[in-house]
mmCIF file with all atom_site columns, C-alpha atoms in Angstrom:
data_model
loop_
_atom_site.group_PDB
_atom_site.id
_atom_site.type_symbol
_atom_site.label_atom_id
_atom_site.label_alt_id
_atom_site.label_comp_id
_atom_site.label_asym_id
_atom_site.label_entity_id
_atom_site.label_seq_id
_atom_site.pdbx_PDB_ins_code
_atom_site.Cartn_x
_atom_site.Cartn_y
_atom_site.Cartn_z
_atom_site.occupancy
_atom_site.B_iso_or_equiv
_atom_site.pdbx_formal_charge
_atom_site.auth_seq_id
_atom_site.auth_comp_id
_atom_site.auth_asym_id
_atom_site.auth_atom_id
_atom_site.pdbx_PDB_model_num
ATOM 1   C CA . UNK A 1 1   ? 138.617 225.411 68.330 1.00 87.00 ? 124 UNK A CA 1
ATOM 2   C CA . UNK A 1 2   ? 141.453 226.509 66.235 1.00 89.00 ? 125 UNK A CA 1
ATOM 3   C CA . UNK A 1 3   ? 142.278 229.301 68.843 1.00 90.00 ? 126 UNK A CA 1
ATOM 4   C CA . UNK A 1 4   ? 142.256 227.056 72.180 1.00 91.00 ? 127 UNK A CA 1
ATOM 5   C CA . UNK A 1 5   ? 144.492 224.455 70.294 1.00 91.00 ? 128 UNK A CA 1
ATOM 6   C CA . UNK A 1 6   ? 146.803 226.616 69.754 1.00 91.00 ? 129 UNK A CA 1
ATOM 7   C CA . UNK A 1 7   ? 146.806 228.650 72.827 1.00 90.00 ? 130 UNK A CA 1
ATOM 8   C CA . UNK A 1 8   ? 147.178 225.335 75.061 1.00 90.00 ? 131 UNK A CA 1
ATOM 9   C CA . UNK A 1 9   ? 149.227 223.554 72.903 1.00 90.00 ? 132 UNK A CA 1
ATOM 10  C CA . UNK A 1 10  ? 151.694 226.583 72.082 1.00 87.00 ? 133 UNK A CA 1
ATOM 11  C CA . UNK A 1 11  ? 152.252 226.594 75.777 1.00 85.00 ? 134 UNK A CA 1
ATOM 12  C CA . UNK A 1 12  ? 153.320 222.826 76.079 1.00 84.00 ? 135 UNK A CA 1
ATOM 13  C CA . UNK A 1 13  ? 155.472 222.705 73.019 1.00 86.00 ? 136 UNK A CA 1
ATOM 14  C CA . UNK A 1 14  ? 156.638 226.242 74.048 1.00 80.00 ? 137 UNK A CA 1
ATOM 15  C CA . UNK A 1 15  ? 157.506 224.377 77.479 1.00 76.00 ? 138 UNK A CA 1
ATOM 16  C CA . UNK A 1 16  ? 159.909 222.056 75.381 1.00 75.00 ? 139 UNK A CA 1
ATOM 17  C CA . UNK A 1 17  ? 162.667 225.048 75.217 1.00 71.00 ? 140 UNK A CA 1
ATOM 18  C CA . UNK A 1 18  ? 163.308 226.100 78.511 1.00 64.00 ? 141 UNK A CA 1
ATOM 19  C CA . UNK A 1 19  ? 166.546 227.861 77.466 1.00 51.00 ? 142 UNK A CA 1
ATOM 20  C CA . UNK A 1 20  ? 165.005 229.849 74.852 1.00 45.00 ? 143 UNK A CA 1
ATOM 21  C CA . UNK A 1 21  ? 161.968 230.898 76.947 1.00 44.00 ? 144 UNK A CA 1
ATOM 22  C CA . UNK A 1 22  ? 161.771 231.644 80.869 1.00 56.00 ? 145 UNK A CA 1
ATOM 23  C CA . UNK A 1 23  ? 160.119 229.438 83.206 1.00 61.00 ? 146 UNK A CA 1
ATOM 24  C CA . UNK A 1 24  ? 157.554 230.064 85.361 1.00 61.00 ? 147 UNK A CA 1
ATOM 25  C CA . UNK A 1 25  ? 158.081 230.257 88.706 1.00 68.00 ? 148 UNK A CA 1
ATOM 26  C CA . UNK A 1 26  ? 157.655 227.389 90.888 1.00 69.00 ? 149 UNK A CA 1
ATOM 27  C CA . UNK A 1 27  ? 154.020 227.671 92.627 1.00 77.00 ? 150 UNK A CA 1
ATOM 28  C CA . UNK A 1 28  ? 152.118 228.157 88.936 1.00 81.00 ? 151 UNK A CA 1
ATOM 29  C CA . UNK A 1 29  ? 154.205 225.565 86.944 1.00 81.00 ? 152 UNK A CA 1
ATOM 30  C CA . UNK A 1 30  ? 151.553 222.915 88.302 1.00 85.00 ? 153 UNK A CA 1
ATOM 31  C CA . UNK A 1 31  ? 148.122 224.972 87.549 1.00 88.00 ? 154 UNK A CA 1
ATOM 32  C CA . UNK A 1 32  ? 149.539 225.701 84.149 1.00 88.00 ? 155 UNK A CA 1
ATOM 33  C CA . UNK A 1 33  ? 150.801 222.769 83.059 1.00 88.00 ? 156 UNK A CA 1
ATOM 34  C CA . UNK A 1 34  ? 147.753 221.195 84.235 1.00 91.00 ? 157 UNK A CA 1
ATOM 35  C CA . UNK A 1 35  ? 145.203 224.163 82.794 1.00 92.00 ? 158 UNK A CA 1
ATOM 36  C CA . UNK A 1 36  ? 147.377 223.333 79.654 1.00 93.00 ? 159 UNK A CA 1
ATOM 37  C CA . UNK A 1 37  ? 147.402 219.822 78.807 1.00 93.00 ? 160 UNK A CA 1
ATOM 38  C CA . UNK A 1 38  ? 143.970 219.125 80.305 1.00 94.00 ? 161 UNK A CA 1
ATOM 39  C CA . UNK A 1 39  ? 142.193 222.227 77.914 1.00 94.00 ? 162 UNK A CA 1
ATOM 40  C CA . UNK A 1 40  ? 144.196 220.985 75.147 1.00 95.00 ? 163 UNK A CA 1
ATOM 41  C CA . UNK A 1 41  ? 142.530 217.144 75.570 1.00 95.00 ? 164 UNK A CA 1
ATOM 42  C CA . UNK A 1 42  ? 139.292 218.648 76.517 1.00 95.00 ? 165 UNK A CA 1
ATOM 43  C CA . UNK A 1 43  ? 138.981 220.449 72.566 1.00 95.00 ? 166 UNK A CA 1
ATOM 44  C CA . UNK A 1 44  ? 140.365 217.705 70.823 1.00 95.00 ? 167 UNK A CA 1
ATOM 45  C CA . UNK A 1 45  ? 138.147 214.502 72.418 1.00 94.00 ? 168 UNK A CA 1
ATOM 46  C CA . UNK A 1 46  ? 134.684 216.744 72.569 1.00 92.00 ? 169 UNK A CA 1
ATOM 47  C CA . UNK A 1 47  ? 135.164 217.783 68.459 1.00 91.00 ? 170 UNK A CA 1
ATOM 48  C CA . UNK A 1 48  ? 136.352 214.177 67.865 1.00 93.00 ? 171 UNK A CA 1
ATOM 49  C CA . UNK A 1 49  ? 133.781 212.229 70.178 1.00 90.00 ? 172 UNK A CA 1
ATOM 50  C CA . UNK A 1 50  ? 130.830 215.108 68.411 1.00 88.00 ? 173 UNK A CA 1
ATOM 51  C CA . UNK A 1 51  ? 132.211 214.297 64.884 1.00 90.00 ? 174 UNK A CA 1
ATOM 52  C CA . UNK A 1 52  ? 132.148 210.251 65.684 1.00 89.00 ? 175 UNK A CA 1
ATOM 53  C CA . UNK A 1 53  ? 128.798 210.922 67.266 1.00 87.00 ? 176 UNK A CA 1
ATOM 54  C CA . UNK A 1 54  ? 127.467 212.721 63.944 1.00 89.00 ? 177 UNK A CA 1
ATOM 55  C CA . UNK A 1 55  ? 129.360 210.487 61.735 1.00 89.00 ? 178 UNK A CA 1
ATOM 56  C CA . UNK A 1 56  ? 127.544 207.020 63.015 1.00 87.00 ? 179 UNK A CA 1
ATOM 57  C CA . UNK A 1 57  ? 124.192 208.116 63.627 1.00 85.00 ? 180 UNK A CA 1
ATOM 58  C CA . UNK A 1 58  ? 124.727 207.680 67.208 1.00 75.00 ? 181 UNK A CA 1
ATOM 59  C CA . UNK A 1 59  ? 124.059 204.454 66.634 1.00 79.00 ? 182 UNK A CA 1
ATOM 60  C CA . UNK A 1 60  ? 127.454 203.348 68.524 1.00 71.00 ? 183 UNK A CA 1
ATOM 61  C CA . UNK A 1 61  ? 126.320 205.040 71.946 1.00 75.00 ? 184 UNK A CA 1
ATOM 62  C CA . UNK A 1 62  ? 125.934 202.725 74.466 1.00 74.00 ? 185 UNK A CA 1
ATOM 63  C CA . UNK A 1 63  ? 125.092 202.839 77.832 1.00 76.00 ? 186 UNK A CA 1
ATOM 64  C CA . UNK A 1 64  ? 124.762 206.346 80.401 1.00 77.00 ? 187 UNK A CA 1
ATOM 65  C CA . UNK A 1 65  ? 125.292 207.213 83.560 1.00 82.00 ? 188 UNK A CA 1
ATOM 66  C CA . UNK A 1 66  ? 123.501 210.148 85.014 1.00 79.00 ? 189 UNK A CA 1
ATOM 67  C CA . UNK A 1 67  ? 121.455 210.292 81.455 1.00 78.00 ? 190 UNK A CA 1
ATOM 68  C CA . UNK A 1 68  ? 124.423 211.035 79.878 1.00 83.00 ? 191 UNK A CA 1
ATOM 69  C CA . UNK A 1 69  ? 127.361 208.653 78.006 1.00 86.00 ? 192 UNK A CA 1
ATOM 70  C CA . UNK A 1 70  ? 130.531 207.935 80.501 1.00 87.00 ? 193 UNK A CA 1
ATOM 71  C CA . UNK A 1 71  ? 132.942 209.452 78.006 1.00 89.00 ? 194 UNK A CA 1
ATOM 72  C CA . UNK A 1 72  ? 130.635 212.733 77.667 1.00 89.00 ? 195 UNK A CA 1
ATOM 73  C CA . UNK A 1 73  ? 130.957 212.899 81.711 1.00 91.00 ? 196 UNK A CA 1
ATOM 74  C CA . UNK A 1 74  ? 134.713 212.799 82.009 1.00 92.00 ? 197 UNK A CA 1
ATOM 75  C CA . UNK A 1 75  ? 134.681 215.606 79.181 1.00 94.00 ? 198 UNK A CA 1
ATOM 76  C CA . UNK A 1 76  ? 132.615 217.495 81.750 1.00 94.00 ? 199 UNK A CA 1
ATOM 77  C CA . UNK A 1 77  ? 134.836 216.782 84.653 1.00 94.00 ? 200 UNK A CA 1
ATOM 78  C CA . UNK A 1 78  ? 137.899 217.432 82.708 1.00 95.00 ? 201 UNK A CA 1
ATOM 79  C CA . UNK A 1 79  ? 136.048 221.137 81.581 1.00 95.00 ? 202 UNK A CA 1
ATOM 80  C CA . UNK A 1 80  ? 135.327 221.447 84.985 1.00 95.00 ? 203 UNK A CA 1
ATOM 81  C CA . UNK A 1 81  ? 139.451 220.701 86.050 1.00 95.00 ? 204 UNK A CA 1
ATOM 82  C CA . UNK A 1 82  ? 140.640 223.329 83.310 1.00 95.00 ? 205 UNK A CA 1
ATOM 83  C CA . UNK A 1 83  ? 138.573 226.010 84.641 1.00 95.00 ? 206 UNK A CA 1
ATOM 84  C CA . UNK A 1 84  ? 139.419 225.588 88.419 1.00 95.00 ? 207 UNK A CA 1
ATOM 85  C CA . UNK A 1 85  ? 142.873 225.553 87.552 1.00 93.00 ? 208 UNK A CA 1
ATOM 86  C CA . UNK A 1 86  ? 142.536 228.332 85.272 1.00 91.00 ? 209 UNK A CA 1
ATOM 87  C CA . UNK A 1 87  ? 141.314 230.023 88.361 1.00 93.00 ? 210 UNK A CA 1
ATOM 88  C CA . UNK A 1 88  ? 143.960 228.545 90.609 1.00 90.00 ? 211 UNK A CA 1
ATOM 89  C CA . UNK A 1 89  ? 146.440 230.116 88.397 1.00 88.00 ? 212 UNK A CA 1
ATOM 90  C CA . UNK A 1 90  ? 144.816 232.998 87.938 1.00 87.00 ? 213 UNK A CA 1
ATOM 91  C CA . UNK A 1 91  ? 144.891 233.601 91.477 1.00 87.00 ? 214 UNK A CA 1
ATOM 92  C CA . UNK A 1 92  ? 148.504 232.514 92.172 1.00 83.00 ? 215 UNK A CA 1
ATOM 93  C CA . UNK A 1 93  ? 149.453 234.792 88.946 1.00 78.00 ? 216 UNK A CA 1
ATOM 94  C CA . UNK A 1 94  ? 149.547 238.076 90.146 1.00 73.00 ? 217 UNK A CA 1
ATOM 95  C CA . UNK A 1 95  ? 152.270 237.866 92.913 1.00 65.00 ? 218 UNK A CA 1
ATOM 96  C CA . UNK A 1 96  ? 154.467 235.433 91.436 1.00 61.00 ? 219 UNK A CA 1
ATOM 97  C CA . UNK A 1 97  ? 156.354 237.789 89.694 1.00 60.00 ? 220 UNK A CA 1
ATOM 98  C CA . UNK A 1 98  ? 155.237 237.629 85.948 1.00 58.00 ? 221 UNK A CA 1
ATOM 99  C CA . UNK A 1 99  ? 155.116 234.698 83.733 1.00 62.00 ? 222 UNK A CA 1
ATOM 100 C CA . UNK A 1 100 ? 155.695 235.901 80.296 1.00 75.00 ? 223 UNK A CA 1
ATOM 101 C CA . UNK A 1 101 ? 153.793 235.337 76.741 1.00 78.00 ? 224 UNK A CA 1
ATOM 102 C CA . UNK A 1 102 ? 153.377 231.744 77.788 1.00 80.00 ? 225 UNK A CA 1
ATOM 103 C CA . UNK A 1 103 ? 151.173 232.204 81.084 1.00 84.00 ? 226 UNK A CA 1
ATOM 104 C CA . UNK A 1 104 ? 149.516 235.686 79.066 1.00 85.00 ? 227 UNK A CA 1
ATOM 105 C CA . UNK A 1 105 ? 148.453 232.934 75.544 1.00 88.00 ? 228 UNK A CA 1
ATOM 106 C CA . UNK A 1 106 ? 147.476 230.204 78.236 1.00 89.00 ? 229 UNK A CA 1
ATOM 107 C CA . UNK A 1 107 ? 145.500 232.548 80.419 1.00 90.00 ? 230 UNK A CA 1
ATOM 108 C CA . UNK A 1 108 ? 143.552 233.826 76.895 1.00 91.00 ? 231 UNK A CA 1
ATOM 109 C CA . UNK A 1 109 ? 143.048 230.338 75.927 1.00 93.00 ? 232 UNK A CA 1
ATOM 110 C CA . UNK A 1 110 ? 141.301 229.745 79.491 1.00 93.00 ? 233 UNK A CA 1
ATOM 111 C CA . UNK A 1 111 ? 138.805 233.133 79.034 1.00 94.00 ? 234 UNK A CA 1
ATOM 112 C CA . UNK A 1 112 ? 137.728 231.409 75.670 1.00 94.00 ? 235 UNK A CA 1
ATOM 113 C CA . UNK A 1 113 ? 137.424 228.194 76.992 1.00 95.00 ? 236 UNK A CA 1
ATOM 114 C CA . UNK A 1 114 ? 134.473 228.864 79.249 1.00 95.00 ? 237 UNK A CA 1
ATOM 115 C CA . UNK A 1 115 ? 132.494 230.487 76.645 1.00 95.00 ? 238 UNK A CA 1
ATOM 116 C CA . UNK A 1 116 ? 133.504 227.276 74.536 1.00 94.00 ? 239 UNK A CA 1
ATOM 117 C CA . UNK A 1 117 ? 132.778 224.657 76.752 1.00 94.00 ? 240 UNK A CA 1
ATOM 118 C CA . UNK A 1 118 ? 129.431 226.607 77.752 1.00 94.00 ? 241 UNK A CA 1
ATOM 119 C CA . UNK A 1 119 ? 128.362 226.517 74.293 1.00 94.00 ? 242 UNK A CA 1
ATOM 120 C CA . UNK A 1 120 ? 129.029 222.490 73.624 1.00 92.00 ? 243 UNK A CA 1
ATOM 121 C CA . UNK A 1 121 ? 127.438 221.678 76.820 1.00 90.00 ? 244 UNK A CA 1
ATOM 122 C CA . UNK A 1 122 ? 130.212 220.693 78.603 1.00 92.00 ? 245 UNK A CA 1
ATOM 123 C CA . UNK A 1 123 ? 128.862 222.920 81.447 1.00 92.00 ? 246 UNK A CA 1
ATOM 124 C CA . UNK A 1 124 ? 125.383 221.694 81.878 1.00 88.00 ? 247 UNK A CA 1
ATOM 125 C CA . UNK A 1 125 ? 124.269 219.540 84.743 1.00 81.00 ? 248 UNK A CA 1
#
């Protein structure tokens, strides 16, 4: 958890200082900041919403959709969004020109999210 934080956090906050770092170019700037800010929200509400879950007996679940709790589902579609625009960029990477240590730590942070996400269930159907 520790190592997605910081991978999609490090590239928002490293986003703050464009004069200091170079920017991407134009057509991955979206997927990024997108694979980015989504990832980052996707750790930090499924090991909050798990804790809360733990922490009240699940007593304070109310309510499913599809078997499952509505806030557990838009976890899943929001794992869902950072891996298809993990891919998106991915596939616009190579012939953009380069992208620097940002894309490169955002990119890592998007191999170890699927394992991640596989492993808390966010994947399952």
């Amino acid at each position: 958890m520790t190592v997605l934080t910081a991978a999609f956090a490090g590239f928002l906050v490293s986003g703050l200082f464009p004069n200091r770092l170079r920017r991407a170019p134009a057509r991955i700037r979206r997927p990024a900041a997108l694979t980015a800010l989504a990832g980052l929200v996707t750790v930090l509400a499924t090991t909050a919403y798990l804790f809360w879950i733990v922490a009240t007996g699940a007593t304070g679940v109310d309510g499913s959709v599809l078997g499952r709790p509505p806030l557990w589902l838009l976890m899943q579609a929001l794992a869902v969004g950072v891996i298809v625009s993990g891919v998106v960029l991915a596939v616009r990477l190579p012939g953009s020109g380069g992208g620097g240590a940002r894309l490169a730590l955002l990119m890592a942070g998007g191999v170890v999210f699927v394992p991640w996400s596989a492993y808390w269930g966010l994947l399952t159907v």
